[in-house]
PDB file of C-alpha atoms in Angstrom:
ATOM      1  CA  UNK A  26     -75.749  63.842  14.005  1.00 50.00           C
ATOM      2  CA  UNK A  27     -74.293  63.841  17.414  1.00 46.00           C
ATOM      3  CA  UNK A  28     -75.816  67.281  18.222  1.00 46.00           C
ATOM      4  CA  UNK A  29     -79.247  65.973  17.137  1.00 43.00           C
ATOM      5  CA  UNK A  30     -78.925  62.943  19.318  1.00 40.00           C
ATOM      6  CA  UNK A  31     -78.061  65.088  22.401  1.00 37.00           C
ATOM      7  CA  UNK A  32     -81.004  67.501  21.621  1.00 39.00           C
ATOM      8  CA  UNK A  33     -83.299  64.529  21.369  1.00 41.00           C
ATOM      9  CA  UNK A  34     -82.040  63.142  24.700  1.00 40.00           C
ATOM     10  CA  UNK A  35     -82.785  66.480  26.379  1.00 42.00           C
ATOM     11  CA  UNK A  36     -86.200  66.717  25.001  1.00 44.00           C
ATOM     12  CA  UNK A  37     -87.362  63.261  26.130  1.00 41.00           C
ATOM     13  CA  UNK A  38     -87.517  64.162  29.799  1.00 42.00           C
ATOM     14  CA  UNK A  39     -88.972  67.664  29.019  1.00 40.00           C
ATOM     15  CA  UNK A  40     -91.779  65.965  27.073  1.00 40.00           C
ATOM     16  CA  UNK A  41     -92.552  63.384  29.640  1.00 40.00           C
ATOM     17  CA  UNK A  42     -92.605  65.981  32.511  1.00 41.00           C
ATOM     18  CA  UNK A  43     -94.698  68.321  30.509  1.00 44.00           C
ATOM     19  CA  UNK A  44     -97.801  66.043  30.556  1.00 68.00           C
ATOM     20  CA  UNK A  45     -98.493  67.427  34.067  1.00 77.00           C
ATOM     21  CA  UNK A  46     -98.900  70.783  32.623  1.00 88.00           C
ATOM     22  CA  UNK A  47    -100.507  71.478  29.209  1.00 91.00           C
ATOM     23  CA  UNK A  48     -99.849  74.774  27.419  1.00 94.00           C
ATOM     24  CA  UNK A  49    -103.142  76.241  28.422  1.00 95.00           C
ATOM     25  CA  UNK A  50    -102.856  75.497  32.066  1.00 96.00           C
ATOM     26  CA  UNK A  51    -101.177  76.809  35.134  1.00 95.00           C
ATOM     27  CA  UNK A  52    -100.189  75.101  38.431  1.00 96.00           C
ATOM     28  CA  UNK A  53    -102.534  75.881  41.457  1.00 95.00           C
ATOM     29  CA  UNK A  54    -100.526  73.553  43.825  1.00 96.00           C
ATOM     30  CA  UNK A  55     -98.039  70.929  43.348  1.00 97.00           C
ATOM     31  CA  UNK A  56     -95.336  68.917  45.114  1.00 97.00           C
ATOM     32  CA  UNK A  57     -93.347  65.784  44.961  1.00 97.00           C
ATOM     33  CA  UNK A  58     -93.799  63.018  47.473  1.00 96.00           C
ATOM     34  CA  UNK A  59     -91.285  61.332  49.695  1.00 90.00           C
ATOM     35  CA  UNK A  60     -91.469  58.316  47.262  1.00 90.00           C
ATOM     36  CA  UNK A  61     -90.655  60.471  44.279  1.00 92.00           C
ATOM     37  CA  UNK A  62     -94.072  60.747  42.781  1.00 96.00           C
ATOM     38  CA  UNK A  63     -95.687  64.043  41.703  1.00 96.00           C
ATOM     39  CA  UNK A  64     -98.986  65.645  42.567  1.00 97.00           C
ATOM     40  CA  UNK A  65    -100.262  68.506  40.470  1.00 97.00           C
ATOM     41  CA  UNK A  66    -103.458  70.406  40.831  1.00 97.00           C
ATOM     42  CA  UNK A  67    -103.892  72.499  37.653  1.00 97.00           C
ATOM     43  CA  UNK A  68    -106.396  74.734  36.081  1.00 95.00           C
ATOM     44  CA  UNK A  69    -107.052  76.110  32.763  1.00 96.00           C
ATOM     45  CA  UNK A  70    -105.698  79.674  32.448  1.00 95.00           C
ATOM     46  CA  UNK A  71    -109.227  80.958  31.593  1.00 94.00           C
ATOM     47  CA  UNK A  72    -110.768  78.855  34.477  1.00 93.00           C
ATOM     48  CA  UNK A  73    -112.529  76.466  32.037  1.00 96.00           C
ATOM     49  CA  UNK A  74    -111.618  73.425  34.252  1.00 97.00           C
ATOM     50  CA  UNK A  75    -109.547  72.249  37.245  1.00 97.00           C
ATOM     51  CA  UNK A  76    -107.813  68.865  37.366  1.00 97.00           C
ATOM     52  CA  UNK A  77    -105.793  66.710  39.772  1.00 98.00           C
ATOM     53  CA  UNK A  78    -102.926  64.552  38.509  1.00 97.00           C
ATOM     54  CA  UNK A  79    -100.722  62.142  40.293  1.00 97.00           C
ATOM     55  CA  UNK A  80     -97.994  59.743  39.276  1.00 96.00           C
ATOM     56  CA  UNK A  81     -94.453  59.227  38.406  1.00 91.00           C
ATOM     57  CA  UNK A  82     -92.352  61.490  36.088  1.00 83.00           C
ATOM     58  CA  UNK A  83     -92.926  58.882  33.340  1.00 84.00           C
ATOM     59  CA  UNK A  84     -96.670  58.200  33.779  1.00 91.00           C
ATOM     60  CA  UNK A  85     -99.723  60.060  35.172  1.00 94.00           C
ATOM     61  CA  UNK A  86    -101.391  57.388  37.247  1.00 95.00           C
ATOM     62  CA  UNK A  87    -104.537  59.287  38.025  1.00 96.00           C
ATOM     63  CA  UNK A  88    -106.317  62.238  36.568  1.00 96.00           C
ATOM     64  CA  UNK A  89    -109.468  63.665  38.286  1.00 98.00           C
ATOM     65  CA  UNK A  90    -111.957  64.419  36.920  1.00 97.00           C
ATOM     66  CA  UNK A  91    -111.511  62.714  33.556  1.00 94.00           C
ATOM     67  CA  UNK A  92    -113.301  65.366  31.613  1.00 94.00           C
ATOM     68  CA  UNK A  93    -111.985  68.891  31.462  1.00 96.00           C
ATOM     69  CA  UNK A  94    -115.159  71.008  31.659  1.00 96.00           C
ATOM     70  CA  UNK A  95    -116.494  73.867  33.669  1.00 96.00           C
ATOM     71  CA  UNK A  96    -118.313  71.311  35.806  1.00 96.00           C
ATOM     72  CA  UNK A  97    -115.108  70.019  37.141  1.00 97.00           C
ATOM     73  CA  UNK A  98    -114.948  72.939  39.645  1.00 96.00           C
ATOM     74  CA  UNK A  99    -118.185  71.531  41.369  1.00 95.00           C
ATOM     75  CA  UNK A 100    -116.293  68.367  42.168  1.00 95.00           C
ATOM     76  CA  UNK A 101    -113.777  69.866  44.493  1.00 96.00           C
ATOM     77  CA  UNK A 102    -114.543  71.212  47.993  1.00 94.00           C
ATOM     78  CA  UNK A 103    -112.269  73.868  49.708  1.00 93.00           C
ATOM     79  CA  UNK A 104    -111.773  74.972  53.301  1.00 91.00           C
ATOM     80  CA  UNK A 105    -109.147  76.937  55.126  1.00 88.00           C
ATOM     81  CA  UNK A 106    -108.243  78.296  58.581  1.00 84.00           C
ATOM     82  CA  UNK A 107    -105.937  81.040  59.549  1.00 84.00           C
ATOM     83  CA  UNK A 108    -104.912  82.111  63.040  1.00 84.00           C
ATOM     84  CA  UNK A 109    -102.383  84.920  63.283  1.00 86.00           C
ATOM     85  CA  UNK A 110    -100.401  85.951  66.311  1.00 82.00           C
ATOM     86  CA  UNK A 111     -97.149  84.042  65.878  1.00 83.00           C
ATOM     87  CA  UNK A 112     -95.839  81.410  68.450  1.00 84.00           C
ATOM     88  CA  UNK A 113     -97.495  83.214  71.387  1.00 81.00           C
ATOM     89  CA  UNK A 114    -100.924  82.626  69.835  1.00 83.00           C
ATOM     90  CA  UNK A 115    -100.108  79.153  68.366  1.00 82.00           C
ATOM     91  CA  UNK A 116    -100.530  80.868  64.860  1.00 86.00           C
ATOM     92  CA  UNK A 117    -101.314  78.519  62.069  1.00 87.00           C
ATOM     93  CA  UNK A 118    -102.594  78.289  58.476  1.00 90.00           C
ATOM     94  CA  UNK A 119    -104.369  75.198  57.054  1.00 92.00           C
ATOM     95  CA  UNK A 120    -105.677  74.826  53.548  1.00 93.00           C
ATOM     96  CA  UNK A 121    -107.609  71.630  52.454  1.00 94.00           C
ATOM     97  CA  UNK A 122    -109.041  70.623  49.128  1.00 96.00           C
ATOM     98  CA  UNK A 123    -111.287  67.502  48.898  1.00 95.00           C
ATOM     99  CA  UNK A 124    -112.746  65.362  46.159  1.00 97.00           C
ATOM    100  CA  UNK A 125    -114.192  61.885  45.920  1.00 97.00           C
ATOM    101  CA  UNK A 126    -113.276  59.477  43.168  1.00 97.00           C
ATOM    102  CA  UNK A 127    -114.670  55.924  42.871  1.00 95.00           C
ATOM    103  CA  UNK A 128    -115.731  55.922  46.578  1.00 96.00           C
ATOM    104  CA  UNK A 129    -112.338  57.149  47.845  1.00 97.00           C
ATOM    105  CA  UNK A 130    -111.945  60.522  49.428  1.00 97.00           C
ATOM    106  CA  UNK A 131    -108.903  62.518  48.569  1.00 98.00           C
ATOM    107  CA  UNK A 132    -107.837  65.507  50.750  1.00 96.00           C
ATOM    108  CA  UNK A 133    -104.890  67.610  49.501  1.00 97.00           C
ATOM    109  CA  UNK A 134    -103.492  69.710  52.418  1.00 96.00           C
ATOM    110  CA  UNK A 135    -101.018  72.336  53.267  1.00 95.00           C
ATOM    111  CA  UNK A 136    -100.364  73.621  56.697  1.00 93.00           C
ATOM    112  CA  UNK A 137     -98.036  75.925  58.705  1.00 91.00           C
ATOM    113  CA  UNK A 138     -97.617  76.130  62.419  1.00 88.00           C
ATOM    114  CA  UNK A 139     -95.770  78.962  64.158  1.00 89.00           C
ATOM    115  CA  UNK A 140     -94.764  76.763  67.024  1.00 90.00           C
ATOM    116  CA  UNK A 141     -91.701  75.069  65.701  1.00 90.00           C
ATOM    117  CA  UNK A 142     -91.999  76.884  62.326  1.00 91.00           C
ATOM    118  CA  UNK A 143     -93.257  73.635  60.689  1.00 94.00           C
ATOM    119  CA  UNK A 144     -94.607  73.340  57.255  1.00 94.00           C
ATOM    120  CA  UNK A 145     -96.368  70.283  55.729  1.00 95.00           C
ATOM    121  CA  UNK A 146     -98.037  69.137  52.579  1.00 97.00           C
ATOM    122  CA  UNK A 147     -99.543  65.931  51.491  1.00 97.00           C
ATOM    123  CA  UNK A 148    -102.596  63.933  50.478  1.00 97.00           C
ATOM    124  CA  UNK A 149    -104.895  61.904  52.726  1.00 97.00           C
ATOM    125  CA  UNK A 150    -106.816  59.120  50.996  1.00 97.00           C
ATOM    126  CA  UNK A 151    -109.778  57.528  52.853  1.00 97.00           C
ATOM    127  CA  UNK A 152    -111.157  54.308  51.515  1.00 97.00           C
ATOM    128  CA  UNK A 153    -114.741  53.158  51.550  1.00 95.00           C
ATOM    129  CA  UNK A 154    -114.280  51.480  55.013  1.00 96.00           C
ATOM    130  CA  UNK A 155    -112.778  54.705  56.477  1.00 96.00           C
ATOM    131  CA  UNK A 156    -109.140  53.557  56.515  1.00 97.00           C
ATOM    132  CA  UNK A 157    -106.757  56.496  55.903  1.00 97.00           C
ATOM    133  CA  UNK A 158    -103.550  56.443  53.862  1.00 97.00           C
ATOM    134  CA  UNK A 159    -101.216  59.434  54.124  1.00 96.00           C
ATOM    135  CA  UNK A 160     -98.955  60.484  51.267  1.00 97.00           C
ATOM    136  CA  UNK A 161     -96.327  62.963  52.541  1.00 96.00           C
ATOM    137  CA  UNK A 162     -95.207  65.719  50.315  1.00 97.00           C
ATOM    138  CA  UNK A 163     -91.720  67.047  50.259  1.00 96.00           C
ATOM    139  CA  UNK A 164     -92.338  70.624  51.329  1.00 94.00           C
ATOM    140  CA  UNK A 165     -89.172  71.935  49.584  1.00 95.00           C
ATOM    141  CA  UNK A 166     -90.797  71.075  46.169  1.00 96.00           C
ATOM    142  CA  UNK A 167     -94.109  72.774  46.810  1.00 96.00           C
ATOM    143  CA  UNK A 168     -95.210  75.122  44.104  1.00 96.00           C
ATOM    144  CA  UNK A 169     -98.339  77.370  44.305  1.00 95.00           C
ATOM    145  CA  UNK A 170    -100.869  77.338  47.159  1.00 93.00           C
ATOM    146  CA  UNK A 171    -104.347  75.700  47.493  1.00 92.00           C
ATOM    147  CA  UNK A 172    -105.124  79.082  49.132  1.00 89.00           C
ATOM    148  CA  UNK A 173    -105.096  80.693  45.617  1.00 87.00           C
ATOM    149  CA  UNK A 174    -108.398  78.934  44.913  1.00 87.00           C
ATOM    150  CA  UNK A 175    -110.133  81.663  46.814  1.00 80.00           C
ATOM    151  CA  UNK A 176    -108.960  84.248  44.293  1.00 78.00           C
ATOM    152  CA  UNK A 177    -110.503  82.307  41.269  1.00 79.00           C
ATOM    153  CA  UNK A 178    -114.147  82.712  42.540  1.00 80.00           C
ATOM    154  CA  UNK A 179    -114.698  79.327  40.880  1.00 86.00           C
ATOM    155  CA  UNK A 180    -114.767  77.222  43.925  1.00 84.00           C
ATOM    156  CA  UNK A 181    -117.127  77.316  46.839  1.00 78.00           C
ATOM    157  CA  UNK A 182    -115.736  77.472  50.280  1.00 78.00           C
ATOM    158  CA  UNK A 183    -117.300  74.656  52.394  1.00 73.00           C
ATOM    159  CA  UNK A 184    -117.033  73.351  55.862  1.00 71.00           C
ATOM    160  CA  UNK A 185    -115.423  70.042  55.128  1.00 69.00           C
ATOM    161  CA  UNK A 186    -113.455  70.045  58.469  1.00 64.00           C
ATOM    162  CA  UNK A 187    -109.632  70.530  58.714  1.00 63.00           C
ATOM    163  CA  UNK A 188    -106.960  67.927  58.286  1.00 67.00           C
ATOM    164  CA  UNK A 189    -103.262  67.893  58.051  1.00 66.00           C
TER     165      UNK A 189
END
């Protein structure tokens, strides 16, 4: 009986955490925030849909889009910039993914700057009045890369500007 109880205790966190990734999905990009929340951008392994998820380990607070269909790809906008040459050329790499939900603009970002060897990740949320809120990601927890979206051929590259 004691063994079953311990197994049950082990499976509870695994079950709760697994809601961020369904069996038919893979992570495109994810990270934990400085406040202990988690952002996951996932896609169906067969590219049937893409979905953003955000919340705590115990509860997904937001999923976008609500419906997991092929049309979901059209609701995201991607842009990137790469400049090589290392420190002497102020080398950098910036990836942005943007979507709008209920009048709020969400921008997921990942950046690298050769000067100072700095990396950053996060979310910029812009409300209907233009006020920005930044959610900073813990770069040590980053999995995947927004840049992998180019390989899917499912998302259109658009000039949405660059932010980080």
